[in-house]
PDB file of C-alpha atoms in Angstrom:
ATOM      1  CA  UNK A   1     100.641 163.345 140.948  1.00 42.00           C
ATOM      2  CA  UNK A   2     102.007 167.323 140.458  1.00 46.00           C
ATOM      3  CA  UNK A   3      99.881 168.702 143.719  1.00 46.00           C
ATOM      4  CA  UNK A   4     100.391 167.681 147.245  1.00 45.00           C
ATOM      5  CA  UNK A   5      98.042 167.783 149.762  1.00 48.00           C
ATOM      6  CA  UNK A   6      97.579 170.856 152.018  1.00 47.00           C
ATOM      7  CA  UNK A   7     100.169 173.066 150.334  1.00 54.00           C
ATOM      8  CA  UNK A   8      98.124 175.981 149.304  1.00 72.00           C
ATOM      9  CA  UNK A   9      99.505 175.748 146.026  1.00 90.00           C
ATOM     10  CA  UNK A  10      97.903 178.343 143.250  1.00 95.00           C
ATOM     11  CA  UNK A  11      98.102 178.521 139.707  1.00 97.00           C
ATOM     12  CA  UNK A  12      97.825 181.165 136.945  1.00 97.00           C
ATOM     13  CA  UNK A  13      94.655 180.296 134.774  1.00 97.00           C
ATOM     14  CA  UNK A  14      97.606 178.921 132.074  1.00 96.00           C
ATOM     15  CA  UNK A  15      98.801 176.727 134.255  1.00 97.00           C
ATOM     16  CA  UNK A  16      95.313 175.819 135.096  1.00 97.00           C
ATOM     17  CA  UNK A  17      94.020 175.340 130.919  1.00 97.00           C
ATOM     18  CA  UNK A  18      97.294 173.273 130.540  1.00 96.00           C
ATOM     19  CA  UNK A  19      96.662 170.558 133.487  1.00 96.00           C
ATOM     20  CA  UNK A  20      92.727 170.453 132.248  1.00 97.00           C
ATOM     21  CA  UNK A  21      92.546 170.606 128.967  1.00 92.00           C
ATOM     22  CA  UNK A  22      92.828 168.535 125.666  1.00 86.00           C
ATOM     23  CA  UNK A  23      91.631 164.462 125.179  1.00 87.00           C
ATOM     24  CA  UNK A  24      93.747 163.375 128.272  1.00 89.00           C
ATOM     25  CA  UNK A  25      94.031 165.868 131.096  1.00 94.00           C
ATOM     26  CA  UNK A  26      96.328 165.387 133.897  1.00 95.00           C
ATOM     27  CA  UNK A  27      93.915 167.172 136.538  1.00 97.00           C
ATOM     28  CA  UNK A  28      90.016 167.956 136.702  1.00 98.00           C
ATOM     29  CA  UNK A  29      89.187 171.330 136.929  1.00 98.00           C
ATOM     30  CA  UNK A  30      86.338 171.536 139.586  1.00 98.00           C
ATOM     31  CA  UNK A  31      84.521 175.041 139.620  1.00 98.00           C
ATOM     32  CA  UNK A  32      82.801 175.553 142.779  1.00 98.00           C
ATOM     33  CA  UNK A  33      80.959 178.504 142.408  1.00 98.00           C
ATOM     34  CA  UNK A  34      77.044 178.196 143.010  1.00 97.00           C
ATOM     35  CA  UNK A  35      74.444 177.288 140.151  1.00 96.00           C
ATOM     36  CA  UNK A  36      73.288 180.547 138.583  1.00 96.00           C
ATOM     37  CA  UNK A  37      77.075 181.113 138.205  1.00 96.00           C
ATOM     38  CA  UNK A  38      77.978 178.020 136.831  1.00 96.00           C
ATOM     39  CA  UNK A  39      74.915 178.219 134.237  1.00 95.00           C
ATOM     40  CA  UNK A  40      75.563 181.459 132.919  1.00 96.00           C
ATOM     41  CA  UNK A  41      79.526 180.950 132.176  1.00 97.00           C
ATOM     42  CA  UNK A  42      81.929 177.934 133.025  1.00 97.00           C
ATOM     43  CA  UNK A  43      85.459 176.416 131.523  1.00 97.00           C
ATOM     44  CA  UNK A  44      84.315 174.030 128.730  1.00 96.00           C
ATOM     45  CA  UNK A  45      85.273 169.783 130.444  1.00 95.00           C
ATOM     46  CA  UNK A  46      84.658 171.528 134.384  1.00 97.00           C
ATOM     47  CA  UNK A  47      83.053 169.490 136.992  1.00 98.00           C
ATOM     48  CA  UNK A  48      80.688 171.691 138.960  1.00 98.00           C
ATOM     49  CA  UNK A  49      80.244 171.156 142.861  1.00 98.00           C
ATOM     50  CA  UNK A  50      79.299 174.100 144.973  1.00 98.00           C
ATOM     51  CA  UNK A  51      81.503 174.721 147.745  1.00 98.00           C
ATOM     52  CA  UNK A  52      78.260 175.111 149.809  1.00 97.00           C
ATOM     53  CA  UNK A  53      77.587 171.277 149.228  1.00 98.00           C
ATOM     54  CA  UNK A  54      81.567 170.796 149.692  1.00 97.00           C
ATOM     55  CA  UNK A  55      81.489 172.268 153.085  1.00 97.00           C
ATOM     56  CA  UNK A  56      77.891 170.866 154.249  1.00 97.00           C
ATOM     57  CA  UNK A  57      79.862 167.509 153.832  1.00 96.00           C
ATOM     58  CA  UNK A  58      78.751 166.173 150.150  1.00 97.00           C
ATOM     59  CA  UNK A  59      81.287 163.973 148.403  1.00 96.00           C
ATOM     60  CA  UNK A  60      83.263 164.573 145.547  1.00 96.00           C
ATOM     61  CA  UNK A  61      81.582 164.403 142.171  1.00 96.00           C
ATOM     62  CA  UNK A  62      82.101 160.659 140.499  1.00 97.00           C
ATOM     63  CA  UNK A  63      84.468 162.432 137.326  1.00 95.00           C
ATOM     64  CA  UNK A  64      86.519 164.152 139.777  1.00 96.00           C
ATOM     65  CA  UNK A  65      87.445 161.753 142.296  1.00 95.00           C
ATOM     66  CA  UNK A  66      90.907 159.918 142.496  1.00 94.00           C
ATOM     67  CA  UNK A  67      92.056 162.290 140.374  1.00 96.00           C
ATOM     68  CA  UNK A  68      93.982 165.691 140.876  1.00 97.00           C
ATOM     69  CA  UNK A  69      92.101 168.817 141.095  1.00 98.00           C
ATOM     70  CA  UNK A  70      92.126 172.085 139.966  1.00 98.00           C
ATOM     71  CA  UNK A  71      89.823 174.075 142.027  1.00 98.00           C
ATOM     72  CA  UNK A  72      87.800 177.040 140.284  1.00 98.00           C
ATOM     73  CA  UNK A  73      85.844 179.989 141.637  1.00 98.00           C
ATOM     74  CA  UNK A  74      84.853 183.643 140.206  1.00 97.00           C
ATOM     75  CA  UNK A  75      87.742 185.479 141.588  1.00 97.00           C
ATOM     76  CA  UNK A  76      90.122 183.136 143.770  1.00 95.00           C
ATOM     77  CA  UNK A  77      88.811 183.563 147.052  1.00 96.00           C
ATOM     78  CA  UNK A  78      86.379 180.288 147.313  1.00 97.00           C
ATOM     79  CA  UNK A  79      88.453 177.957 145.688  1.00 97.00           C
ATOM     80  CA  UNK A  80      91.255 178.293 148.221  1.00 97.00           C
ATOM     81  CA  UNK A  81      88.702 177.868 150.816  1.00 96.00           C
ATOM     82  CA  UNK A  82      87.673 174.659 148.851  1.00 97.00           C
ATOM     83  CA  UNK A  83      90.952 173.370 148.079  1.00 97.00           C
ATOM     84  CA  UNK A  84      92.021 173.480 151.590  1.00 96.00           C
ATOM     85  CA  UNK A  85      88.697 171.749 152.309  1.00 96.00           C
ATOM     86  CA  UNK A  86      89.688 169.156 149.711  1.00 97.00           C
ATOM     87  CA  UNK A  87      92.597 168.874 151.074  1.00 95.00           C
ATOM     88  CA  UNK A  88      91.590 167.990 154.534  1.00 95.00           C
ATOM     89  CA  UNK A  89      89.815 165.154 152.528  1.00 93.00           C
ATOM     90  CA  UNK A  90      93.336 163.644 151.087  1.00 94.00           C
ATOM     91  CA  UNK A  91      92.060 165.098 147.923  1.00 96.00           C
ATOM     92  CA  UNK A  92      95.455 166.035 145.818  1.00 96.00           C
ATOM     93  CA  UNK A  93      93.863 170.126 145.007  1.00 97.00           C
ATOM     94  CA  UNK A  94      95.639 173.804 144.025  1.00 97.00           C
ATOM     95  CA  UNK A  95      93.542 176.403 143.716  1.00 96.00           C
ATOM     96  CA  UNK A  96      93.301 179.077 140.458  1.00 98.00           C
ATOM     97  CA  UNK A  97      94.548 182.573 141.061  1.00 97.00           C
ATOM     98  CA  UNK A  98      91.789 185.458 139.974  1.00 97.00           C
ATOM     99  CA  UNK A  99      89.564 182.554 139.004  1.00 98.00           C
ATOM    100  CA  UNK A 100      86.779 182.777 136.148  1.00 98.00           C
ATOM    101  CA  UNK A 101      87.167 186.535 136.102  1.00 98.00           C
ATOM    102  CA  UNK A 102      90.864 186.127 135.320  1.00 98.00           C
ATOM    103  CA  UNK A 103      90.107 182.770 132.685  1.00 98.00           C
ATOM    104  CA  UNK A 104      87.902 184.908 130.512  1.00 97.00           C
ATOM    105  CA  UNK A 105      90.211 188.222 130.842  1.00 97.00           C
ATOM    106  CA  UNK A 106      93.106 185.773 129.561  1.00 97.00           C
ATOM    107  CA  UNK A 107      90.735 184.546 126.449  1.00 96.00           C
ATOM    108  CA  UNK A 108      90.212 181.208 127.408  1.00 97.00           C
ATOM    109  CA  UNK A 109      87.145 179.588 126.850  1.00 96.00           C
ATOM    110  CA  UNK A 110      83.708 180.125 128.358  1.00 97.00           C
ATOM    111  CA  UNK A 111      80.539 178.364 127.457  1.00 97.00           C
ATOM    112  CA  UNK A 112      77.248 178.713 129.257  1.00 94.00           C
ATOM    113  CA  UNK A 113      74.598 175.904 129.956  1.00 91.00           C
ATOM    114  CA  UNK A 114      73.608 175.126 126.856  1.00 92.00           C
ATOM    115  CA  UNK A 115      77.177 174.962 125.193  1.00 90.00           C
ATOM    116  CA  UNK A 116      77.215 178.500 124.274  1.00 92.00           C
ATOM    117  CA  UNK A 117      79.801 181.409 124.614  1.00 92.00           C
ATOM    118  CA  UNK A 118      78.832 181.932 128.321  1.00 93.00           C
ATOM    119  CA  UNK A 119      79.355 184.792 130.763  1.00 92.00           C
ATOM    120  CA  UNK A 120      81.814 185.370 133.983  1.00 92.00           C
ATOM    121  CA  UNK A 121      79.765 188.280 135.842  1.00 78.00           C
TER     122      UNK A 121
END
């Protein structure tokens, strides 16, 4: 696996598309921002699971466990909380610098709830 447990790594929002993208990704990306924020604008294949429910104690979503993550927020701050959470769990996670704000800025993609262009607010 590329990530090793507990060691804070981050990566730029390319580095990020490349390990989660296309028919056979390498990592999951899992965006753990809350609900309205995931339903108005998300990265097209992401697994959603709030950091709320993360740090309340609920597991990892089915597509996303056993499998490397790549941990998503709005703006950075959240996912490193989460991936450090993760991480505690012996789940293999980095965290995405600037988060969704800096995946839209860099003109990746962004679809909302219904599969439409979606929204990073």
């Amino acid at each position: 696996m590329f990530l090793h447990r507990g060691s804070g790594q981050r990566l730029s929002v390319n580095e990020a598309w490349t390990r989660t993208a296309g028919s056979c990704p390498e990592a999951v990306l899992l965006d753990v921002r809350e609900e309205p924020e995931w339903r108005t604008g998300h990265a097209p294949g992401a697994v959603h699971a709030p950091l709320t429910d993360l740090a309340a104690g609920a597991a990892i979503p089915v597509a996303a466990r056993g499998r490397p993550l790549v941990v998503i927020c709005r703006s950075g701050h959240r996912s490193q909380q989460a991936a450090k959470l993760l991480a505690e769990r012996e789940a293999d996670a980095a965290d995405v610098k600037g988060g969704m704000i800096a995946w839209a800025a860099a003109g990746l993609p962004v679809i909302d709830e219904r599969g439409d262009g979606g929204l990073i607010a």
